[in-house]
Coordinates of N, CA, C and O in Angstrom, one line a residue:
H1085 N 0.8 -1.2 0.0 CA 0.0 0.0 0.0 C 0.9 1.3 0.0 O 0.5 2.2 -0.7
H1086 N 1.9 1.2 0.7 CA 2.8 2.4 0.8 C 3.4 2.7 -0.6 O 3.5 3.8 -1.0
M1087 N 3.8 1.6 -1.3 CA 4.4 1.8 -2.6 C 3.3 2.3 -3.6 O 3.6 3.2 -4.5
V1088 N 2.1 1.8 -3.5 CA 1.0 2.3 -4.4 C 0.8 3.8 -4.1 O 0.6 4.6 -5.1
L1089 N 0.7 4.2 -2.9 CA 0.5 5.6 -2.6 C 1.6 6.5 -3.2 O 1.3 7.5 -3.8
G1090 N 2.9 6.1 -3.0 CA 4.0 6.8 -3.5 C 4.0 6.9 -5.0 O 4.2 7.9 -5.7
T1091 N 3.7 5.8 -5.7 CA 3.7 5.7 -7.1 C 2.5 6.5 -7.7 O 2.7 7.3 -8.7
S1092 N 1.4 6.5 -7.1 CA 0.2 7.2 -7.7 C 0.5 8.7 -7.5 O 0.1 9.5 -8.3
A1093 N 1.1 9.1 -6.4 CA 1.4 10.5 -6.2 C 2.4 11.0 -7.3 O 2.2 12.1 -7.8
C1094 N 3.4 10.2 -7.6 CA 4.3 10.6 -8.6 C 3.7 10.6 -10.0 O 4.1 11.4 -10.9
A1095 N 2.7 9.7 -10.2 CA 2.1 9.7 -11.6 C 1.2 10.9 -11.8 O 1.0 11.3 -12.9
V1096 N 0.7 11.5 -10.7 CA -0.2 12.7 -10.9 C 0.5 14.0 -11.2 O 0.0 14.8 -12.0
V1097 N 1.8 14.1 -10.8 CA 2.5 15.3 -10.9 C 2.7 15.8 -12.4 O 2.4 17.0 -12.6
P1098 N 3.1 15.0 -13.3 CA 3.3 15.5 -14.7 C 2.0 16.1 -15.3 O 2.0 17.1 -15.9
G1099 N 0.9 15.4 -15.0 CA -0.4 15.9 -15.5 C -0.8 17.2 -14.9 O -1.3 18.1 -15.6
M1100 N -0.6 17.3 -13.6 CA -0.9 18.6 -12.9 C 0.0 19.7 -13.5 O -0.5 20.8 -13.6
L1101 N 1.3 19.5 -13.7 CA 2.1 20.5 -14.2 C 1.7 21.0 -15.6 O 1.7 22.1 -15.9
A1102 N 1.3 20.0 -16.4 CA 0.9 20.3 -17.8 C -0.4 21.2 -17.7 O -0.5 22.2 -18.5
G1103 N -1.3 20.7 -16.9 CA -2.6 21.5 -16.8 C -2.4 22.9 -16.2 O -3.0 23.9 -16.7
T1104 N -1.5 23.0 -15.2 CA -1.2 24.3 -14.6 C -0.6 25.2 -15.7 O -0.9 26.4 -15.8
A1105 N 0.4 24.7 -16.4 CA 1.0 25.5 -17.5 C 0.0 26.0 -18.5 O 0.0 27.2 -18.9
S1106 N -0.9 25.1 -18.9 CA -2.0 25.6 -19.9 C -2.8 26.7 -19.3 O -3.1 27.6 -20.0
H1107 N -3.2 26.5 -18.0 CA -4.1 27.5 -17.4 C -3.3 28.8 -17.2 O -3.9 29.9 -17.4
M1108 N -2.1 28.7 -16.8 CA -1.3 30.0 -16.7 C -1.1 30.7 -18.0 O -1.2 31.9 -18.0
L1109 N -0.9 29.9 -19.1 CA -0.7 30.6 -20.4 C -2.0 31.2 -20.8 O -2.0 32.2 -21.5
G1110 N -3.1 30.6 -20.4 CA -4.5 31.1 -20.7 C -4.9 32.3 -19.8 O -5.9 32.9 -20.0
G1111 N -4.1 32.6 -18.8 CA -4.4 33.7 -17.9 C -5.5 33.4 -17.0 O -6.1 34.4 -16.5
T1112 N -5.8 32.2 -16.6 CA -6.9 31.9 -15.8 C -6.5 31.5 -14.4 O -7.2 30.9 -13.6
V1113 N -5.2 31.8 -14.0 CA -4.7 31.5 -12.7 C -4.4 32.8 -11.9 O -3.5 33.5 -12.2
P1114 N -5.2 33.1 -10.8 CA -4.9 34.2 -10.0 C -3.7 33.8 -9.1 O -3.8 33.0 -8.2
L1115 N -2.6 34.4 -9.4 CA -1.3 34.0 -8.8 C -1.3 34.0 -7.3 O -0.7 33.1 -6.7
R1116 N -1.8 35.1 -6.7 CA -1.7 35.2 -5.3 C -2.5 34.1 -4.6 O -2.1 33.4 -3.6
L1117 N -3.7 33.9 -5.1 CA -4.6 32.8 -4.6 C -3.9 31.4 -4.8 O -3.9 30.5 -4.0
A1118 N -3.4 31.2 -6.0 CA -2.8 30.0 -6.4 C -1.6 29.7 -5.5 O -1.4 28.5 -5.1
A1119 N -0.8 30.7 -5.1 CA 0.3 30.5 -4.2 C -0.1 30.0 -2.8 O 0.5 29.1 -2.2
T1120 N -1.2 30.6 -2.3 CA -1.7 30.3 -1.0 C -2.3 28.9 -1.0 O -2.0 28.1 -0.1
V1121 N -3.0 28.5 -2.1 CA -3.6 27.2 -2.2 C -2.5 26.1 -2.3 O -2.5 25.1 -1.7
T1122 N -1.5 26.5 -3.1 CA -0.3 25.5 -3.3 C 0.4 25.3 -2.1 O 0.8 24.1 -1.7
A1123 N 0.7 26.3 -1.3 CA 1.4 26.2 0.0 C 0.6 25.3 0.9 O 1.1 24.4 1.6
S1124 N -0.7 25.6 1.0 CA -1.6 24.8 1.9 C -1.6 23.3 1.5 O -1.6 22.4 2.3
A1125 N -1.8 23.1 0.2 CA -1.9 21.7 -0.3 C -0.6 21.0 -0.1 O -0.6 19.8 0.2
S1126 N 0.5 21.7 -0.3 CA 1.8 21.0 -0.1 C 2.0 20.7 1.4 O 2.5 19.6 1.7
A1127 N 1.7 21.5 2.3 CA 1.8 21.2 3.7 C 0.9 20.0 4.1 O 1.3 19.1 4.8
G1128 N -0.3 20.0 3.5 CA -1.2 18.9 3.8 C -0.7 17.6 3.2 O -0.8 16.6 3.9
A1129 N -0.2 17.7 2.0 CA 0.4 16.5 1.4 C 1.6 15.9 2.2 O 1.7 14.7 2.4
L1130 N 2.4 16.8 2.7 CA 3.6 16.4 3.4 C 3.2 15.8 4.7 O 3.6 14.7 5.1
C1131 N 2.2 16.4 5.4 CA 1.7 15.8 6.7 C 1.0 14.5 6.5 O 1.2 13.5 7.2
G1132 N 0.2 14.4 5.4 CA -0.5 13.2 5.1 C 0.5 12.1 4.7 O 0.3 10.9 5.1
A1133 N 1.5 12.4 4.0 CA 2.5 11.3 3.6 C 3.2 10.8 4.8 O 3.4 9.6 4.9
K1134 N 3.6 11.7 5.7 CA 4.3 11.3 6.9 C 3.4 10.4 7.8 O 3.9 9.4 8.3
A1135 N 2.2 10.8 7.9 CA 1.2 10.0 8.7 C 1.0 8.7 8.0 O 1.0 7.6 8.7
A1136 N 0.9 8.6 6.7 CA 0.6 7.3 6.0 C 1.8 6.4 6.2 O 1.6 5.2 6.3
L1137 N 3.0 6.9 6.2 CA 4.2 6.1 6.3 C 4.3 5.5 7.7 O 5.0 4.5 7.9
R1138 N 3.7 6.1 8.7 CA 3.7 5.6 10.1 C 2.6 4.5 10.3 O 2.7 3.8 11.3
L1139 N 1.6 4.4 9.4 CA 0.5 3.5 9.6 C 0.8 2.2 9.0 O 1.5 2.1 8.0
T1140 N 0.2 1.1 9.6 CA 0.3 -0.2 9.0 C -0.7 -0.3 7.8 O -1.5 0.6 7.6
E1141 N -0.6 -1.3 7.0 CA -1.5 -1.5 5.9 C -3.0 -1.6 6.3 O -3.8 -1.0 5.7
D1142 N -3.2 -2.3 7.4 CA -4.6 -2.4 7.9 C -5.1 -1.0 8.4 O -6.3 -0.7 8.2
Q1143 N -4.2 -0.3 9.1 CA -4.7 1.1 9.5 C -5.0 2.0 8.3 O -5.9 2.7 8.3
L1144 N -4.1 1.9 7.3 CA -4.4 2.7 6.1 C -5.7 2.3 5.4 O -6.5 3.1 5.0
R1145 N -5.9 1.0 5.4 CA -7.2 0.5 4.8 C -8.4 1.0 5.6 O -9.4 1.5 5.0
W1146 N -8.3 1.0 6.9 CA -9.4 1.5 7.7 C -9.6 3.0 7.5 O -10.7 3.5 7.5
C1147 N -8.5 3.8 7.4 CA -8.6 5.2 7.1 C -9.3 5.5 5.8 O -10.1 6.4 5.7
Y1148 N -9.0 4.7 4.8 CA -9.6 4.8 3.5 C -11.1 4.5 3.6 O -11.9 5.3 3.1
V1149 N -11.4 3.4 4.2 CA -12.8 3.1 4.4 C -13.6 4.2 5.1 O -14.7 4.6 4.7
L1150 N -13.0 4.7 6.2 CA -13.7 5.7 7.0 C -13.8 7.0 6.2 O -14.9 7.6 6.2
S1151 N -12.8 7.4 5.4 CA -13.0 8.6 4.5 C -14.0 8.4 3.5 O -14.8 9.3 3.2
L1152 N -14.1 7.2 2.9 CA -15.2 6.9 1.9 C -16.5 7.0 2.5 O -17.5 7.6 2.0
F1153 N -16.7 6.5 3.7 CA -17.9 6.5 4.4 C -18.3 7.9 4.8 O -19.5 8.3 4.5
C1154 N -17.4 8.7 5.3 CA -17.7 10.1 5.6 C -18.1 10.9 4.4 O -19.1 11.7 4.3
L1155 N -17.3 10.8 3.3 CA -17.6 11.6 2.1 C -18.8 11.1 1.4 O -19.6 11.9 0.9
G1156 N -19.1 9.8 1.4 CA -20.3 9.3 0.8 C -21.5 9.7 1.6 O -22.5 10.1 1.0
G1157 N -21.4 9.7 2.9 CA -22.5 10.2 3.8 C -22.8 11.7 3.5 O -24.0 12.1 3.4
R1158 N -21.7 12.4 3.4 CA -21.9 13.9 3.1 C -22.6 14.1 1.8 O -23.5 14.9 1.6
S1159 N -22.2 13.3 0.8 CA -22.8 13.4 -0.5 C -24.3 13.0 -0.5 O -25.1 13.6 -1.1
F1160 N -24.6 11.9 0.3 CA -25.9 11.5 0.4 C -26.8 12.5 1.1 O -27.9 12.8 0.6
V1161 N -26.3 13.2 2.1 CA -27.1 14.3 2.7 C -27.3 15.4 1.8 O -28.4 16.0 1.7
A1162 N -26.2 15.8 1.1 CA -26.3 16.9 0.1 C -27.4 16.6 -1.0 O -28.1 17.5 -1.4
A1163 N -27.4 15.4 -1.4 CA -28.4 15.0 -2.5 C -29.8 15.1 -1.9 O -30.7 15.5 -2.6
G1164 N -30.0 14.7 -0.7 CA -31.3 14.9 -0.1 C -31.7 16.3 0.0 O -32.9 16.6 -0.3
H1165 N -30.8 17.2 0.3 CA -31.1 18.6 0.4 C -31.5 19.1 -1.0 O -32.4 19.9 -1.2
N1166 N -30.7 18.7 -2.0 CA -31.0 19.1 -3.4 C -32.3 18.6 -3.9 O -33.1 19.4 -4.5
L1167 N -32.6 17.4 -3.6 CA -34.0 16.9 -4.0 C -35.1 17.6 -3.3 O -36.1 17.9 -3.9
R1168 N -34.9 17.9 -2.0 CA -35.9 18.6 -1.3 C -36.1 20.0 -1.9 O -37.2 20.5 -2.1
S1169 N -35.0 20.7 -2.3 CA -35.1 22.0 -2.9 C -35.8 21.9 -4.3 O -36.6 22.8 -4.6
I1170 N -35.5 20.9 -5.0 CA -36.2 20.7 -6.3 C -37.6 20.5 -6.2 O -38.5 21.0 -6.9
W1171 N -38.0 19.6 -5.2 CA -39.4 19.3 -4.9 C -40.2 20.6 -4.5 O -41.3 20.7 -4.9
A1172 N -39.5 21.4 -3.7 CA -40.2 22.6 -3.2 C -40.4 23.6 -4.4 O -41.4 24.3 -4.3
R1173 N -39.6 23.5 -5.4 CA -39.8 24.4 -6.6 C -40.4 23.6 -7.8 O -40.0 23.8 -8.9
R1174 N -41.3 22.7 -7.5 CA -41.8 21.8 -8.5 C -42.8 22.5 -9.5 O -43.4 21.8 -10.3
S1175 N -42.9 23.8 -9.5 CA -43.7 24.5 -10.4 C -43.3 24.2 -11.9 O -44.1 24.4 -12.8
F1176 N -42.0 23.9 -12.0 CA -41.6 23.6 -13.4 C -42.2 22.3 -14.0 O -42.2 22.1 -15.2
L1177 N -42.8 21.5 -13.1 CA -43.5 20.3 -13.6 C -44.9 20.6 -14.1 O -45.5 19.7 -14.8
R1178 N -45.4 21.7 -13.8 CA -46.8 22.0 -14.3 C -46.8 22.6 -15.6 O -46.0 23.2 -16.2

């Protein structure tokens, strides 16, 4: 699992760099905001990688399952709110 995490992280970088270069050339990157987001993401990635290297494979698996459960639950709740909102404005059905 540790090797997969490291390999997938390395595989993402070239694509991200190419996409970033295209957006920068297109003038769609607010540099000040991008610098802040990049610094925050880098710090998060560094802390996450250090934490992942300290965990066993079973612990990593459980962290993954827990994150999927939390994100899936959040998406499920958001979908319910969206459906309720659509139902409240059902005048488009008439």
